[in-house]
Coordinates of C-alpha atoms in Angstrom, one line a residue:
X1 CA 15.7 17.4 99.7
X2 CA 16.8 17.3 96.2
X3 CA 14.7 16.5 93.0
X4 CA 16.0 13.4 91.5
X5 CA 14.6 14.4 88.2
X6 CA 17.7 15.3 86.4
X7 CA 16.8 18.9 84.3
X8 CA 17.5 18.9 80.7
X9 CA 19.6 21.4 79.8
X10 CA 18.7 24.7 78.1
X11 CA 18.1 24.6 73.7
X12 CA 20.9 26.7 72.1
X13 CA 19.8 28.7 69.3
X14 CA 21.4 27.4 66.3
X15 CA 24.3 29.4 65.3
X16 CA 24.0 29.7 61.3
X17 CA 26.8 32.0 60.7
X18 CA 29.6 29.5 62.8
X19 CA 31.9 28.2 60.2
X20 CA 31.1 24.9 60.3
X21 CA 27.5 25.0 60.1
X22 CA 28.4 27.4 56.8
X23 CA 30.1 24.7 55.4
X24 CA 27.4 22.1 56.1
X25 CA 25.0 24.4 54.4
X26 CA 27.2 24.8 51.1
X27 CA 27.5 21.0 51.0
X28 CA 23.6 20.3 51.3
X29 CA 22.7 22.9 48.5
X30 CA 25.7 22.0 46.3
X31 CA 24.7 18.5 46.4
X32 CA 21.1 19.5 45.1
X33 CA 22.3 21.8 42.6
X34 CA 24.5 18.6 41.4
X35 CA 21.3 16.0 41.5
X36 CA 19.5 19.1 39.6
X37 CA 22.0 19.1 37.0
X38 CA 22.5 15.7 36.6
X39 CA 18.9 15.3 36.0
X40 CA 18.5 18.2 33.7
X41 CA 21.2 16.4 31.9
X42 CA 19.3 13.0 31.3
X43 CA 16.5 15.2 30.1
X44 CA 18.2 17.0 27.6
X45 CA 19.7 13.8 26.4
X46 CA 16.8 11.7 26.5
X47 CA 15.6 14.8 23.7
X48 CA 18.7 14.8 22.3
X49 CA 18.5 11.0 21.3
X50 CA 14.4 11.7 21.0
X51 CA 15.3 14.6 18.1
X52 CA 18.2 12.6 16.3
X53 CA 15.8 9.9 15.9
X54 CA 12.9 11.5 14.9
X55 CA 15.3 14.2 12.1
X56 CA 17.2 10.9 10.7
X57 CA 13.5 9.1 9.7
X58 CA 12.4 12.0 8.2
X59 CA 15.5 13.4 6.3
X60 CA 15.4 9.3 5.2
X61 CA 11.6 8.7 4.4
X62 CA 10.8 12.0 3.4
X63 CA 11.6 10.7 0.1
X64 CA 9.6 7.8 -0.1
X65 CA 6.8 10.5 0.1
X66 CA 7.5 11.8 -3.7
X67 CA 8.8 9.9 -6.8
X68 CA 10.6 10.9 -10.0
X69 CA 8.7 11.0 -13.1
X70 CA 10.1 10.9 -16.5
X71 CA 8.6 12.7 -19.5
X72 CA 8.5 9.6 -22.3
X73 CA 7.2 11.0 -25.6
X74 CA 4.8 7.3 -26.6
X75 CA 4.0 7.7 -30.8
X76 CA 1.3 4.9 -30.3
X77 CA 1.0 4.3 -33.8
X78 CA 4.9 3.9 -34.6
X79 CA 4.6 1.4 -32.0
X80 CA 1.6 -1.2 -33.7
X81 CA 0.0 -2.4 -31.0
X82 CA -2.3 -5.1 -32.2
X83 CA -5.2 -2.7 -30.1
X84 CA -7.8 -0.3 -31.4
X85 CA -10.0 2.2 -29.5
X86 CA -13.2 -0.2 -30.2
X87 CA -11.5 -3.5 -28.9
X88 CA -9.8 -1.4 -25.6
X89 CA -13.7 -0.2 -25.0
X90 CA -15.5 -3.8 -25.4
X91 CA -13.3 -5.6 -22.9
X92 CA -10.1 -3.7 -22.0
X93 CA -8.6 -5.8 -19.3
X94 CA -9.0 -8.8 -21.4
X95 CA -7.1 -7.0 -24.8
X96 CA -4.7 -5.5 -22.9
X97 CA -3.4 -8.5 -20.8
X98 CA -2.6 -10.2 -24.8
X99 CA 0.2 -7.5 -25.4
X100 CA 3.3 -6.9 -24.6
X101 CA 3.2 -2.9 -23.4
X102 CA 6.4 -3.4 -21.5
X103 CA 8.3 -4.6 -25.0
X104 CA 6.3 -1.5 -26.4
X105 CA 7.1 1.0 -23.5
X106 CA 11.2 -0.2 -23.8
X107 CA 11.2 1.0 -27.0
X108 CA 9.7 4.2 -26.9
X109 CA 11.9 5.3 -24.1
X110 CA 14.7 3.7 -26.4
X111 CA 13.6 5.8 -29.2
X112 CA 13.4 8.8 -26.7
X113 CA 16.8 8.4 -25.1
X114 CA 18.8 6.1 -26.9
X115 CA 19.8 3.0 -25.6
X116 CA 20.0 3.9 -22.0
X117 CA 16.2 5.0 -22.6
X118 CA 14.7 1.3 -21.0
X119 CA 17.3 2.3 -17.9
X120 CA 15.4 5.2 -17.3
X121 CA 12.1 4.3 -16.6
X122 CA 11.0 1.6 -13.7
X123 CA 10.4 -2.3 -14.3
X124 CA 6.8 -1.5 -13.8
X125 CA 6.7 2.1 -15.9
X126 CA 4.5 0.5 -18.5
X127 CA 1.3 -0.3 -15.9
X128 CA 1.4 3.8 -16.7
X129 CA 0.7 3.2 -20.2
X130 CA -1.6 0.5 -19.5
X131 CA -3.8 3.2 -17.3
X132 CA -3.3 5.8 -19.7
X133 CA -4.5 3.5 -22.9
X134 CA -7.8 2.0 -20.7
X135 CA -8.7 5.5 -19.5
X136 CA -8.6 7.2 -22.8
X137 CA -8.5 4.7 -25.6
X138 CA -8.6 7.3 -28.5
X139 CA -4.8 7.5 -27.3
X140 CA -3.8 5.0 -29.4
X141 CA -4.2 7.1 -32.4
X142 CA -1.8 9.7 -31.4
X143 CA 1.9 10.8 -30.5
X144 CA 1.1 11.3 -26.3
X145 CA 3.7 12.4 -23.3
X146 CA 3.5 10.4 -20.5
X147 CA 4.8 10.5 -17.1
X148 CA 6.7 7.1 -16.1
X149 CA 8.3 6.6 -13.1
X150 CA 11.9 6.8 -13.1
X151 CA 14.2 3.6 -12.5
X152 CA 15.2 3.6 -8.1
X153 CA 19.0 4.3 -9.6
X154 CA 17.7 7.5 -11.5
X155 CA 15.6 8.5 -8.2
X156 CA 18.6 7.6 -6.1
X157 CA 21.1 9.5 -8.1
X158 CA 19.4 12.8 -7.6
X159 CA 20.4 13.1 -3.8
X160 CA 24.1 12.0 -5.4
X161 CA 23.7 8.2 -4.3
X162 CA 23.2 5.1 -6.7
X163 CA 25.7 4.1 -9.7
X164 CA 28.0 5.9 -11.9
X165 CA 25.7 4.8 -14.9
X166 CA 22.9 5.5 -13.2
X167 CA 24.2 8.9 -12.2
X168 CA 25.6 9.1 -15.7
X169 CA 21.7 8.5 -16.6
X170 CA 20.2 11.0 -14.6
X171 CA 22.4 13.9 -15.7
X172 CA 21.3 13.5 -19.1
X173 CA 17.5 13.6 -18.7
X174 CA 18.1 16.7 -16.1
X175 CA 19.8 18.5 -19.1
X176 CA 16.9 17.3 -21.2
X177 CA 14.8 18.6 -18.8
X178 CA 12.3 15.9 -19.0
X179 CA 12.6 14.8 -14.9
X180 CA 9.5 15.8 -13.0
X181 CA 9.4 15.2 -8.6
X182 CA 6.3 15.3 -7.0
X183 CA 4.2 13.8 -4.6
X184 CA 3.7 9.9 -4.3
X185 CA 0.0 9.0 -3.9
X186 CA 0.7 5.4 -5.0
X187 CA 2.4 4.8 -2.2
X188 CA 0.0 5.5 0.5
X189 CA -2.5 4.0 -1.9
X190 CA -0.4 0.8 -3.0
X191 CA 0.6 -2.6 -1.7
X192 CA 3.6 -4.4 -1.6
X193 CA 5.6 -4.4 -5.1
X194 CA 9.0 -6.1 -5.9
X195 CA 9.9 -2.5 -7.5
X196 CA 10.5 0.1 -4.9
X197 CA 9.1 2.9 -7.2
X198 CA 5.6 0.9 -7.2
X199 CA 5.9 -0.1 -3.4
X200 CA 3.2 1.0 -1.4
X201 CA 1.7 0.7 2.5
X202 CA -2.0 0.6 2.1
X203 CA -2.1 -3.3 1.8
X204 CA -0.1 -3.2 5.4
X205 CA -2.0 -0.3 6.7
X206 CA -5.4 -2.3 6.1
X207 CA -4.2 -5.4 7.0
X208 CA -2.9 -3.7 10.6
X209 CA -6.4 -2.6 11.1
X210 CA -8.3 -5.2 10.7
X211 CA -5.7 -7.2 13.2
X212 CA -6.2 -4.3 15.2
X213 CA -9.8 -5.0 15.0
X214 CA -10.0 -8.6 16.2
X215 CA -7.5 -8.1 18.6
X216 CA -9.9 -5.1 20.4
X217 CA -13.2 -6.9 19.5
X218 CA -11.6 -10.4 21.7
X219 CA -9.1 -8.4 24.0
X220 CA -11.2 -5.4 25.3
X221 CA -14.7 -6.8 26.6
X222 CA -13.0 -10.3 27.9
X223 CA -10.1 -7.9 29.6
X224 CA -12.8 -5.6 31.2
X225 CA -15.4 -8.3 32.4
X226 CA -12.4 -10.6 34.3
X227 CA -11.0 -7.5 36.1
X228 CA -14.4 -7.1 37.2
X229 CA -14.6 -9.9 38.4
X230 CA -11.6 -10.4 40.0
X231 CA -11.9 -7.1 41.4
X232 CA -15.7 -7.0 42.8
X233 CA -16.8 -10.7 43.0
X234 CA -13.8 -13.5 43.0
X235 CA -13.4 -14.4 46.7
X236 CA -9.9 -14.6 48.5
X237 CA -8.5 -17.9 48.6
X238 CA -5.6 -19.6 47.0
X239 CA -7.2 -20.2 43.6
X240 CA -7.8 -16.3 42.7
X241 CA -4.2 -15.7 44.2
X242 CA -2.8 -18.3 41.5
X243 CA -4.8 -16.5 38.8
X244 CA -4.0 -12.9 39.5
X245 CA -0.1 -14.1 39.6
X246 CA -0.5 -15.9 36.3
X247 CA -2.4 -12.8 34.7
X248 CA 0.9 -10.5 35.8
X249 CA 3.3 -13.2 35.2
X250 CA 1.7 -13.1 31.1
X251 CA 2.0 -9.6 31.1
X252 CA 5.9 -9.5 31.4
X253 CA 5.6 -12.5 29.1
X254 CA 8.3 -12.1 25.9
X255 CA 6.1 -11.5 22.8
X256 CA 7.3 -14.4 20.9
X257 CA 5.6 -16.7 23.7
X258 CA 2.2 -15.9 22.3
X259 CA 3.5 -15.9 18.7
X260 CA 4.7 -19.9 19.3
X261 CA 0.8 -20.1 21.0
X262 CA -0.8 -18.8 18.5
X263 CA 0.9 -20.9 15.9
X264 CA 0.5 -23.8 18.3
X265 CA -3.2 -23.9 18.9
X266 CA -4.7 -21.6 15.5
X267 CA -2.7 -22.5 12.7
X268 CA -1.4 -26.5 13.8
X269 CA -5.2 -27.5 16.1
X270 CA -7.8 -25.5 14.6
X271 CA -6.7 -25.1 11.1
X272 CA -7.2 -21.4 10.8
X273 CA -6.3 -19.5 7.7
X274 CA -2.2 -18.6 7.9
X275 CA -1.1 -15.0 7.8
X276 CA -4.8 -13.3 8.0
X277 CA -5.7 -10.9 10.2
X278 CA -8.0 -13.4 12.0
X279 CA -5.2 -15.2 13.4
X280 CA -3.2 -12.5 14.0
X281 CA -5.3 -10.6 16.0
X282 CA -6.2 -13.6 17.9
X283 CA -2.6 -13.9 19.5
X284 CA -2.2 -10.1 19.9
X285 CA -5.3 -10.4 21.8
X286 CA -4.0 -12.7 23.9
X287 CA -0.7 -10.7 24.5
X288 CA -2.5 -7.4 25.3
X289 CA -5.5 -9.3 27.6
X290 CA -3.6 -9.4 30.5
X291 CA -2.8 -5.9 30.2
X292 CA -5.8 -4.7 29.7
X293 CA -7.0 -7.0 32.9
X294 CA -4.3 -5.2 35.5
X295 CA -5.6 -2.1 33.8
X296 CA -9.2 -2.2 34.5
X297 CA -8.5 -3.8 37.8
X298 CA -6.1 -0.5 39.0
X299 CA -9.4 1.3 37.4
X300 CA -11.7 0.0 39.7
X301 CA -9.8 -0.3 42.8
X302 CA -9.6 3.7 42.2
X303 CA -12.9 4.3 42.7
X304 CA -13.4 5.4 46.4
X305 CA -15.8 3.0 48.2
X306 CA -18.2 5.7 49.4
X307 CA -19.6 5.3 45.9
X308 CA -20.9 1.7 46.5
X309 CA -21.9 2.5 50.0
X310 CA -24.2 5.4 48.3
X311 CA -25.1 3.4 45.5
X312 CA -26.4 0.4 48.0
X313 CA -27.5 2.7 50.5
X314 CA -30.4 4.4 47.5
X315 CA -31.4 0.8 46.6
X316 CA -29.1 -0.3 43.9
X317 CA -28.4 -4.0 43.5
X318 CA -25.1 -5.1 43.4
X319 CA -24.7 -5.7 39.7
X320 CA -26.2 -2.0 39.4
X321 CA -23.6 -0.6 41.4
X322 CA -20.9 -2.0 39.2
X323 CA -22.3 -1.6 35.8
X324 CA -23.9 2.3 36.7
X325 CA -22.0 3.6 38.8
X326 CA -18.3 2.0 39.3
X327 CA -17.8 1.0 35.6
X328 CA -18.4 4.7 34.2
X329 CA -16.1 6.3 36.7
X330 CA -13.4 3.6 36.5
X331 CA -14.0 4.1 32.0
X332 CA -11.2 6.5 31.6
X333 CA -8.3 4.4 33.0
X334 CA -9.8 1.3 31.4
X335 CA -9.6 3.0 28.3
X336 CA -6.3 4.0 28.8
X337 CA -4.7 1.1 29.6
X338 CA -6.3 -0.7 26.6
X339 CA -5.0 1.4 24.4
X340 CA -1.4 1.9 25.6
X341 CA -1.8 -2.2 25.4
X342 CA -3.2 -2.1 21.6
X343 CA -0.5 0.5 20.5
X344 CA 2.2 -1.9 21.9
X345 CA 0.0 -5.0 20.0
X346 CA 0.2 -2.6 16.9
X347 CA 4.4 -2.7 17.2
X348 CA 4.7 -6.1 17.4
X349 CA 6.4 -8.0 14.8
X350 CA 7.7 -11.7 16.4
X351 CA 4.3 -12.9 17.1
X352 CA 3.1 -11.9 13.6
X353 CA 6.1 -13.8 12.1
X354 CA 5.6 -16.9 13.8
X355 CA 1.9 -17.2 12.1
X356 CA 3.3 -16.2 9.1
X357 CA 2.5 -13.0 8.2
X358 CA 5.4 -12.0 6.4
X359 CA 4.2 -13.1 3.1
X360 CA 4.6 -11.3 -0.4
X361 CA 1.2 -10.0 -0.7
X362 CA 0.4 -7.8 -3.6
X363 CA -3.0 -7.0 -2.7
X364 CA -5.3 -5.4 -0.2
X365 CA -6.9 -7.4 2.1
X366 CA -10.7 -7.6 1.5
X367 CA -11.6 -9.3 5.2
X368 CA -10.0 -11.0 7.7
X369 CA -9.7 -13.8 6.3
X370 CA -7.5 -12.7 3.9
X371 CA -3.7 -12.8 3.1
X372 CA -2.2 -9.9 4.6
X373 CA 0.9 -8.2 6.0
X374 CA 1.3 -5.8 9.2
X375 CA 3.6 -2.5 9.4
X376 CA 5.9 -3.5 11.3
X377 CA 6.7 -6.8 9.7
X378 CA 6.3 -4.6 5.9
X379 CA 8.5 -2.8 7.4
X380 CA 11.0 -5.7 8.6
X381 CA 10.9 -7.4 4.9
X382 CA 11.5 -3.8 3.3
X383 CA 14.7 -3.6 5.5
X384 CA 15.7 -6.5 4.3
X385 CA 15.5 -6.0 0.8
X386 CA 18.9 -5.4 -1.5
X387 CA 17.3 -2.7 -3.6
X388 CA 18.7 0.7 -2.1
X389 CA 15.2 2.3 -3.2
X390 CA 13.9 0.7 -0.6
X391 CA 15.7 2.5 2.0
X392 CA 13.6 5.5 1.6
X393 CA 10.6 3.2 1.5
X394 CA 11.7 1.5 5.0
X395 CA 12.1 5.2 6.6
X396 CA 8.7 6.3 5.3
X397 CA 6.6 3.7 6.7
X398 CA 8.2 3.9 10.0
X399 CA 7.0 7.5 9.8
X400 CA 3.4 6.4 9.1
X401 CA 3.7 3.9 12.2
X402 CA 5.0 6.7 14.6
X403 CA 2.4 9.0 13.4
X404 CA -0.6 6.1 14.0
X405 CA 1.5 5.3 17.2
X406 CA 1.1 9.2 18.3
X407 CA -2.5 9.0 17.0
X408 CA -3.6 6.3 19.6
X409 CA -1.5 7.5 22.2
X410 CA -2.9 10.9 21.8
X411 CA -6.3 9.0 21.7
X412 CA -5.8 7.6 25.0
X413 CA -4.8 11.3 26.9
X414 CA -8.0 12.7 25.3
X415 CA -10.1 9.7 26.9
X416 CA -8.4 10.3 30.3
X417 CA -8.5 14.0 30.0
X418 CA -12.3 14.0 29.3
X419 CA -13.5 11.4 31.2
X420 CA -11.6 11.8 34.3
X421 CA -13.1 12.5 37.4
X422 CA -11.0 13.7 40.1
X423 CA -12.0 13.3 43.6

């Protein structure tokens, strides 16, 4: 009687030396050496476009980081100011706004360097003999040199750019030997100036951290407590469906949107202040909230659920096992992901613009209630401006945004890093 089961026939060893298998084999690893190229190739020109970018803003901005200074011999009392050292003490901003010091400073530079003297020096050089008389008003008794900033065509004409006259301008005081280049406080300690020599980002800086401010103070605790929510108490039905796809619908949400919103509802219904930081920070924080909501939900989901069973199993209520023991342990990616969402808020410039904060505003901002400007939109109206000396402006504050950029970003690793727990 024969077995019906039919046998299977005997395994033959694999023959990895027959030509054909060979040639399988070179195929296989020459197609990974080619994916492992091609992807060492995006790297390298990811950097490549990573390093241009980063060389071209500095070799640009660097020199919106130092200033040109001309050496302008002032004979105070060739000039006649109507001023003495007693009045200038009394009340100096009140004698000093009733003279002309930028007739005054023209003509000493003219009496310096000739006619093209008054071409030399800034629009604004004679605020530098304004300081120099209020902080020492016995000054007005004697021949004094002062540093002035140099017009933006003298500045520009020392890296061989500007006009032939001011070229023509510059390579007379550098035989004179009067030009001076060092650092620029003013401009990390100034505000926005119609002369690029006087131009500065502190008013911009400020008024980006105070709408950085509002916008955590609103975006950050209303962010964390609906994910928490959603996440550990919102039952499943079709309402909480609806809202979890309208919170990741605003996420992807073009920035503009909120910008229209926020000029919609705070500026048109309630009347709120235009271009402050209030307002601003009030539609970045609706932009990053839904960001900061998928965040702290992908935070708490995280968390294994053998910590609430442990937590409920030793006693713990269920608002105790969110707020002690979930909540700490799902912290670092919360963090995280609120500031990866404020460092996007921080970049933003349409929103900003639709409020209005693109203003000309020559001062700080005290509160935020104040005027104010951003970086990004300083930056924007900078760019836009016809005066080539601020090109080098425009380059240095996009430096000091990439390095507060880098800052928060390298905020958030640090939070992750010591915070994380790993399971």
């Amino acid at each position: 009687m024969t077995d019906p089961t039919p046998k299977t026939p005997a395994r033959v060893p694999t023959n990895w030396r027959d030509p054909a298998m060979t040639r399988r084999l070179k195929r296989r690893y020459g197609a990974e050496s080619r994916f492992r190229l091609v992807g060492l190739s995006a790297v390298l020109l990811s950097a490549g476009f990573l390093a241009y970018l980063i060389i071209t803003m500095a070799w640009n901005g660097i020199g919106g980081f130092s200033r040109t200074e001309v050496s302008v011999p002032v004979d105070f009392p060739a000039l006649a100011l109507p001023l003495t050292p007693a009045s200038v003490k009394a009340d100096p901003d009140h004698v000093l706004a009733g003279v002309d010091l930028e007739q005054a400073t023209a003509r000493a530079a003219e009496t310096a360097f000739g006619k093209s003297g008054p071409l030399a020096i800034s629009e604004n050089g004679w605020l530098t003999v304004r300081n120099a008389i209020k902080a020492d008003p016995s000054i007005l008794t004697r021949k004094e040199t002062l540093s002035i900033p140099a017009a933006a065509g003298v500045a520009l004409a020392q890296k061989g750019e500007g006009d032939p006259k001011s070229r023509a301008i510059y390579a007379e005081l550098d035989r004179q030997g009067v030009l001076t280049h060092s650092f620029n406080p003013s401009f990390l300690t100034g505000s926005d100036a119609t002369d690029p020599t006087q131009a500065g980002i502190w008013g911009a800086f400020k008024g980006s951290l105070l709408t950085m401010l509002v916008t955590l103070m609103l975006a950050f605790p209303v962010g964390v407590l609906s994910a928490i929510y959603l996440e550990e108490y919102a039952p499943r039905n079709r309402w909480t469906d609806l809202i979890e796809v309208s919170i990741n619908n605003l996420a992807a949400v073009p920035s503009i949107i909120f910008g229209l919103l926020g000029l919609a509802v705070f500026l048109n219904t309630f009347n709120m202040p235009r271009s402050a930081p209030l307002v601003g920070g009030l539609t970045l924080a609706l932009m990053t909230m839904p960001v900061i909501v998928i965040a702290g939900r992908n935070a708490i989901k995280a968390v294994p659920p053998s910590i609430r069973d442990a937590a409920l199993g030793v006693g713990a209520s269920p608002i105790q096992v969110v707020f002690h023991h979930v909540l700490p342990l799902a912290l670092p990616g919360i963090l995280t992901g609120t500031i990866i969402g404020m460092a996007r808020a921080l970049g933003e410039t349409a929103p900003l613009l639709m409020i209005g904060m693109r203003a000309f505003v020559a001062t700080p901002p005290e509160g935020i209630t104040d005027p104010s400007s951003v970086l990004p939109v300083q930056i924007f109206l900078w760019s836009d401006e016809i005066s080539r000396g601020f090109i080098e402006k425009t380059s240095a504050a996009i430096i000091v945004l990439l390095v507060f950029l880098l800052a928060m970003n390298g905020l958030a690793i640090y939070l992750r890093n010591k915070f994380e727990t790993r399971w």
